[in-house]
XYZ file of C-alpha atoms in Angstrom:
436
model
C 214.431 182.919 -83.598
C 217.333 180.536 -83.490
C 216.151 179.240 -80.130
C 212.641 178.655 -81.480
C 213.943 176.796 -84.526
C 216.125 174.569 -82.342
C 213.203 173.745 -80.076
C 211.021 172.819 -83.037
C 213.711 170.581 -84.495
C 214.237 168.903 -81.109
C 210.534 168.229 -80.757
C 210.338 166.748 -84.240
C 213.283 164.492 -83.522
C 211.618 163.223 -80.331
C 208.363 162.515 -82.180
C 210.204 160.707 -84.945
C 212.291 158.539 -82.573
C 209.889 155.543 -82.451
C 210.064 155.182 -86.217
C 213.752 154.367 -85.979
C 213.103 151.774 -83.153
C 210.300 149.839 -84.911
C 212.538 146.863 -85.686
C 214.694 145.029 -83.166
C 218.474 144.974 -83.644
C 219.523 141.976 -85.709
C 222.106 140.991 -83.080
C 219.412 140.721 -80.394
C 217.170 138.741 -82.744
C 220.050 136.372 -83.467
C 220.832 135.770 -79.789
C 217.199 135.082 -78.936
C 216.827 132.721 -81.894
C 219.989 130.840 -80.915
C 218.600 130.009 -77.459
C 215.182 129.260 -78.948
C 216.715 126.727 -81.351
C 218.542 125.050 -78.467
C 215.282 124.880 -76.518
C 213.538 123.377 -79.561
C 216.276 120.733 -79.833
C 215.850 119.807 -76.157
C 212.108 119.399 -76.603
C 212.618 117.302 -79.749
C 214.998 114.986 -77.872
C 212.360 114.519 -75.161
C 210.126 112.751 -77.752
C 206.880 113.998 -76.304
C 207.812 113.617 -72.640
C 207.695 116.409 -70.077
C 211.320 116.547 -68.966
C 210.556 119.232 -66.393
C 213.908 120.980 -66.689
C 215.210 122.496 -69.928
C 218.566 124.277 -69.824
C 217.792 126.846 -72.545
C 214.122 127.446 -71.822
C 214.313 130.486 -69.515
C 217.066 132.184 -71.506
C 215.114 131.819 -74.749
C 211.757 132.910 -73.326
C 213.121 135.865 -71.366
C 215.012 137.244 -74.380
C 211.969 136.907 -76.621
C 209.731 138.494 -73.979
C 212.051 141.515 -73.734
C 212.074 141.897 -77.508
C 208.280 141.627 -77.630
C 207.891 144.404 -75.072
C 210.353 146.699 -76.824
C 209.503 145.913 -80.456
C 205.928 144.547 -80.574
C 205.458 145.304 -84.273
C 208.634 143.680 -85.577
C 207.624 140.726 -87.846
C 210.729 138.753 -86.807
C 209.867 139.208 -83.126
C 206.312 138.054 -83.807
C 207.679 134.954 -85.500
C 209.885 134.225 -82.480
C 206.882 134.618 -80.172
C 204.896 132.132 -82.287
C 207.722 129.567 -82.268
C 208.241 130.029 -78.551
C 204.561 129.420 -77.787
C 204.556 126.264 -79.928
C 207.670 124.748 -78.368
C 206.521 125.733 -74.869
C 203.339 123.711 -75.375
C 205.361 120.743 -76.661
C 207.689 120.963 -73.657
C 204.728 120.212 -71.387
C 204.422 116.752 -72.958
C 202.177 115.178 -75.560
C 198.565 114.371 -74.746
C 195.935 112.027 -76.125
C 192.308 111.356 -75.317
C 191.913 108.361 -73.001
C 188.634 106.676 -73.894
C 186.585 104.439 -71.572
C 187.540 101.443 -73.717
C 191.221 102.018 -72.918
C 190.612 101.790 -69.170
C 187.945 99.073 -69.185
C 190.495 96.692 -67.668
C 190.683 98.859 -64.540
C 186.928 98.720 -64.025
C 186.856 94.968 -64.617
C 189.632 94.467 -62.095
C 187.938 96.637 -59.516
C 184.765 94.551 -59.735
C 186.727 91.314 -59.352
C 188.778 92.669 -56.466
C 185.645 93.763 -54.637
C 184.209 90.293 -55.122
C 187.287 88.671 -53.587
C 187.440 91.208 -50.784
C 183.917 90.291 -49.654
C 184.591 86.567 -50.072
C 187.853 86.745 -48.105
C 186.403 88.800 -45.264
C 183.531 86.331 -44.874
C 185.889 83.325 -44.965
C 188.186 84.901 -42.388
C 185.340 85.378 -39.945
C 184.285 81.763 -40.504
C 187.830 80.578 -39.756
C 188.030 82.581 -36.549
C 184.708 81.125 -35.388
C 185.827 77.601 -36.307
C 189.388 77.615 -34.931
C 188.627 79.731 -31.836
C 192.150 81.136 -31.414
C 193.371 82.164 -27.986
C 192.247 85.671 -27.141
C 195.314 86.813 -25.213
C 198.201 86.812 -27.667
C 200.601 89.082 -25.787
C 202.259 88.847 -23.440
C 202.929 85.228 -24.352
C 202.644 82.504 -21.718
C 205.964 82.232 -19.904
C 207.451 78.872 -20.822
C 209.153 78.396 -17.448
C 205.884 79.010 -15.563
C 203.468 77.200 -17.935
C 202.681 73.670 -18.980
C 203.367 73.660 -22.750
C 200.861 70.846 -23.232
C 198.119 73.313 -22.319
C 198.928 75.312 -25.455
C 200.027 72.731 -28.015
C 197.394 72.379 -30.738
C 195.735 75.706 -29.956
C 195.390 78.411 -32.596
C 196.752 81.927 -32.408
C 196.258 85.034 -34.601
C 199.414 87.074 -35.262
C 198.830 90.464 -36.884
C 201.016 92.827 -38.911
C 203.479 90.129 -39.918
C 205.738 91.468 -42.694
C 207.795 88.986 -44.675
C 210.800 88.741 -44.947
C 211.191 91.159 -42.021
C 212.248 89.360 -38.817
C 213.131 86.181 -40.703
C 216.068 84.204 -39.306
C 217.760 80.810 -39.422
C 218.084 79.138 -36.051
C 219.535 75.937 -34.704
C 216.186 74.161 -35.055
C 214.904 75.616 -38.322
C 213.923 78.716 -40.266
C 211.549 81.085 -38.492
C 210.081 84.550 -38.476
C 209.783 86.048 -35.024
C 206.756 88.017 -33.889
C 207.009 89.906 -30.606
C 209.779 91.311 -28.438
C 211.698 90.403 -25.297
C 209.411 92.336 -22.969
C 206.236 90.603 -24.203
C 207.543 87.269 -25.452
C 208.006 85.663 -28.852
C 206.174 83.497 -31.352
C 208.358 81.807 -33.945
C 206.400 81.308 -37.181
C 207.776 78.247 -38.931
C 208.928 79.044 -42.467
C 210.833 75.943 -43.530
C 207.784 73.796 -44.283
C 205.160 73.803 -46.986
C 202.562 75.157 -44.578
C 204.170 78.572 -45.054
C 205.453 78.354 -48.625
C 202.197 77.049 -50.092
C 199.933 79.869 -48.847
C 202.661 82.475 -49.401
C 202.977 81.512 -53.072
C 199.185 81.557 -53.352
C 199.080 85.159 -52.111
C 201.696 86.072 -54.729
C 199.509 84.468 -57.418
C 196.593 86.547 -56.168
C 198.732 89.650 -56.522
C 199.896 88.541 -59.964
C 196.500 87.685 -61.461
C 193.925 89.569 -59.376
C 195.207 92.539 -57.394
C 198.668 94.038 -58.045
C 197.983 96.816 -55.540
C 199.053 94.461 -52.720
C 202.545 95.761 -53.463
C 206.036 94.312 -53.151
C 206.111 94.117 -49.359
C 203.388 91.737 -48.273
C 201.848 92.136 -44.827
C 199.933 89.240 -43.280
C 197.670 88.260 -40.462
C 198.711 84.690 -39.659
C 196.316 82.113 -38.249
C 198.330 79.123 -37.112
C 198.642 76.309 -34.617
C 201.081 76.224 -31.703
C 203.180 73.091 -32.187
C 206.150 73.436 -29.874
C 208.561 75.508 -27.809
C 212.174 76.245 -28.765
C 214.964 78.437 -27.507
C 216.493 80.461 -30.334
C 218.382 83.675 -30.981
C 215.933 85.681 -33.127
C 218.714 87.379 -35.062
C 219.368 87.267 -38.796
C 223.070 87.903 -38.217
C 225.242 84.805 -38.643
C 227.079 85.602 -35.429
C 223.767 85.579 -33.500
C 224.500 88.576 -31.313
C 220.993 88.611 -29.834
C 220.501 86.516 -26.676
C 218.657 83.199 -26.666
C 214.916 83.481 -26.080
C 212.087 81.027 -25.541
C 209.480 81.148 -28.270
C 206.256 79.335 -29.085
C 206.518 77.659 -32.497
C 203.531 78.444 -34.717
C 202.760 76.366 -37.799
C 200.881 78.714 -40.185
C 197.728 77.417 -41.834
C 196.018 80.591 -43.128
C 197.427 83.900 -44.372
C 195.157 86.936 -44.584
C 196.656 89.786 -46.599
C 195.344 93.304 -47.068
C 191.829 92.183 -46.065
C 191.553 91.057 -49.686
C 192.761 87.478 -49.853
C 192.861 84.424 -47.587
C 195.356 81.738 -48.602
C 195.662 78.389 -46.931
C 197.746 75.250 -46.827
C 196.417 72.187 -48.627
C 198.842 69.232 -48.884
C 196.666 67.620 -51.560
C 197.255 70.404 -54.074
C 200.171 70.521 -56.503
C 201.236 73.923 -55.158
C 200.408 72.910 -51.525
C 198.522 76.177 -51.175
C 195.677 78.149 -52.698
C 193.432 81.106 -51.935
C 189.674 81.013 -51.569
C 188.101 81.349 -55.005
C 191.313 80.772 -56.974
C 189.601 78.254 -59.234
C 187.186 80.964 -60.437
C 189.737 83.624 -61.428
C 190.234 82.490 -64.999
C 186.504 81.952 -65.506
C 185.847 85.553 -64.490
C 188.553 86.951 -66.750
C 187.330 85.036 -69.804
C 184.569 87.617 -70.144
C 187.096 90.459 -70.317
C 189.415 89.241 -73.029
C 189.284 91.208 -76.265
C 192.140 89.199 -77.823
C 192.581 85.475 -77.237
C 195.390 84.374 -79.555
C 198.197 85.607 -81.812
C 197.610 85.195 -85.576
C 200.387 83.396 -87.456
C 200.643 86.264 -89.961
C 200.795 88.965 -87.285
C 202.891 92.033 -88.110
C 205.269 93.551 -85.520
C 203.113 96.562 -84.631
C 199.968 94.472 -84.164
C 201.929 91.977 -82.067
C 203.024 94.752 -79.707
C 199.410 95.908 -79.414
C 198.342 92.340 -78.549
C 201.219 92.084 -76.068
C 200.108 95.277 -74.285
C 196.486 94.105 -74.283
C 197.469 90.774 -72.704
C 199.159 92.643 -69.852
C 196.249 95.049 -69.329
C 193.667 92.257 -69.325
C 195.820 89.964 -67.140
C 195.915 87.241 -69.791
C 199.164 85.529 -68.822
C 198.928 82.765 -71.410
C 198.517 85.309 -74.216
C 201.404 87.332 -72.767
C 203.545 84.201 -72.929
C 202.375 83.401 -76.461
C 203.668 86.779 -77.664
C 207.198 86.215 -76.341
C 210.088 84.466 -78.053
C 210.071 80.905 -76.579
C 213.865 81.010 -76.379
C 213.527 83.613 -73.608
C 211.757 81.188 -71.244
C 213.187 77.823 -72.253
C 214.823 77.343 -68.823
C 213.506 77.474 -65.267
C 215.324 80.773 -64.786
C 213.682 82.089 -67.961
C 210.235 81.140 -66.634
C 210.981 82.885 -63.359
C 212.083 86.051 -65.156
C 208.936 85.906 -67.278
C 206.778 86.034 -64.142
C 208.996 88.686 -62.544
C 208.614 91.072 -65.477
C 204.896 90.290 -65.681
C 204.618 91.610 -62.134
C 206.546 94.752 -63.106
C 204.292 95.323 -66.129
C 201.232 94.910 -63.914
C 202.533 97.476 -61.429
C 203.287 99.993 -64.192
C 199.831 99.653 -65.722
C 198.359 100.509 -62.330
C 200.714 103.185 -61.086
C 202.372 104.870 -64.041
C 200.323 104.614 -67.231
C 197.085 103.143 -68.539
C 197.560 102.939 -72.305
C 200.327 102.600 -74.906
C 200.536 103.344 -78.615
C 203.114 102.054 -81.096
C 204.926 103.431 -84.154
C 205.350 101.624 -87.430
C 208.204 99.093 -87.258
C 211.667 99.386 -88.764
C 212.704 95.962 -90.048
C 216.305 94.841 -90.567
C 217.605 91.563 -91.978
C 220.174 90.211 -89.526
C 221.036 87.046 -91.405
C 220.409 85.840 -94.930
C 219.647 87.702 -98.136
C 217.453 90.787 -98.009
C 215.058 90.645 -100.962
C 214.032 94.251 -100.329
C 217.542 95.726 -100.462
C 217.221 97.509 -103.801
C 220.725 98.909 -103.554
C 222.349 95.452 -103.464
C 219.858 93.888 -105.866
C 220.751 96.501 -108.483
C 224.217 94.935 -108.827
C 223.165 91.279 -108.631
C 221.484 89.149 -111.261
C 218.985 86.430 -110.380
C 221.689 83.727 -110.362
C 223.884 85.653 -107.946
C 220.945 86.370 -105.668
C 220.054 82.669 -105.598
C 223.638 81.796 -104.668
C 223.570 84.249 -101.759
C 220.275 82.850 -100.496
C 221.684 79.315 -100.491
C 224.922 80.344 -98.767
C 223.359 82.541 -96.093
C 220.875 79.950 -94.870
C 217.648 80.714 -93.041
C 216.831 84.394 -92.943
C 216.519 86.092 -89.564
C 214.863 89.501 -89.188
C 214.654 92.058 -86.426
C 211.917 94.678 -86.033
C 212.183 97.740 -83.807
C 208.875 99.187 -82.635
C 208.773 102.413 -80.616
C 206.143 102.827 -77.903
C 204.669 105.768 -76.010
C 202.755 105.365 -72.760
C 200.010 107.685 -71.487
C 198.690 108.398 -68.022
C 194.993 108.353 -67.160
C 194.917 112.143 -67.640
C 196.036 111.650 -71.237
C 199.550 112.969 -70.655
C 202.479 111.073 -72.125
C 204.569 109.282 -69.503
C 208.290 109.553 -70.230
C 210.018 109.353 -73.595
C 209.590 106.696 -76.248
C 210.904 103.192 -75.620
C 212.021 100.728 -78.244
C 211.022 97.072 -78.379
C 212.867 94.420 -80.326
C 211.028 91.631 -82.152
C 212.502 88.672 -84.043
C 211.423 86.338 -86.823
C 213.149 83.374 -88.469
C 212.491 82.279 -92.025
C 208.816 82.484 -92.857
C 207.817 81.951 -89.260
C 205.902 84.191 -86.883
C 207.110 87.378 -85.207
C 207.884 87.202 -81.467
C 208.618 89.855 -78.847
C 212.244 89.505 -77.823
C 212.744 92.340 -75.321
C 209.611 91.580 -73.327
C 211.030 93.227 -70.200
C 211.044 96.789 -71.596
C 208.490 99.248 -70.190
C 206.056 100.992 -72.513
């Protein structure tokens, strides 16, 4: 009888065991929540970006998963699961819908680039038919065994020329060598305008038409043989390479990426242009959705106009948005163009759209009429005295931006942009070099 009673009691205790394990131990809940909070903080600091690696993510999720498997009915565990799912989604980055209007600039550019590609290919074929360059480029004619007069004035096509690779300063000038010792050399003359004019024209094409040409420009050079020199084709000042004969080539046409043909024209201000350059701005006029900056523009709207100017390749509008102090010198103008090129590259390789937060405005100089804390202690006479003493008011606005990829995913964390205004004047972008 005693044995039977003991067996019954043991069976009842086994059946009742789950009732005592319905809720997870508070210590385990606390540990899981600690790591979850740390994970939530990491995601919050990312500001909508997908940081990829989170130090507390796996620890938090694994602890909560174990609790969920052992105590599925515990309300506190369910709450942890809900929080974990929410923060896990946020850790993958914010998303937004990218509408066709946001990427219209890409379609417009593609149409223009295709137009110039066809134009340039046709012009290149015309040039080859007109100039009739020598057909046998390599090996070069041996200077010692040839009459140079037979080659002076003839045209030659040099392919896969990468600048500034192979550039060097010699005793007779600045050149870029094409070739090698076993097959002979051509020395493309770089010191004159015949190179610099077309080269700058290709960079303008990249700046205003097709940024996909990239930083390292590769050319096919069509030029005229003008002389023979003996040089050491070595960029090193000590000139360790031996002296070599080379045929000097004066470049007249540069063909880059099968998309643009630039040429030397001594009658032009820039001494170089590309075919169809005069039509670029006419084509883009039909794209522009914003053409000027209103005098009463607010900081957020100004940043939206600034981003639109970059997307639509409206350089003059881009410049109009920026604080004139930033480009008052020649160096400032150069930096303006440099960062324009960077913005163009980012809008074609990193993100396609940007959105902006409401600005936070601070008075840097002068009396702040909106500072209610100070105004509480000052009467109208005291405030007037401060205004007269402080001089012209200067304000700073900080606007945060977020950039989005074509898939709608946020690219990186937020970036802040500084704007300035003096007195009752207009707002200007001050940190124009910051990415979106």
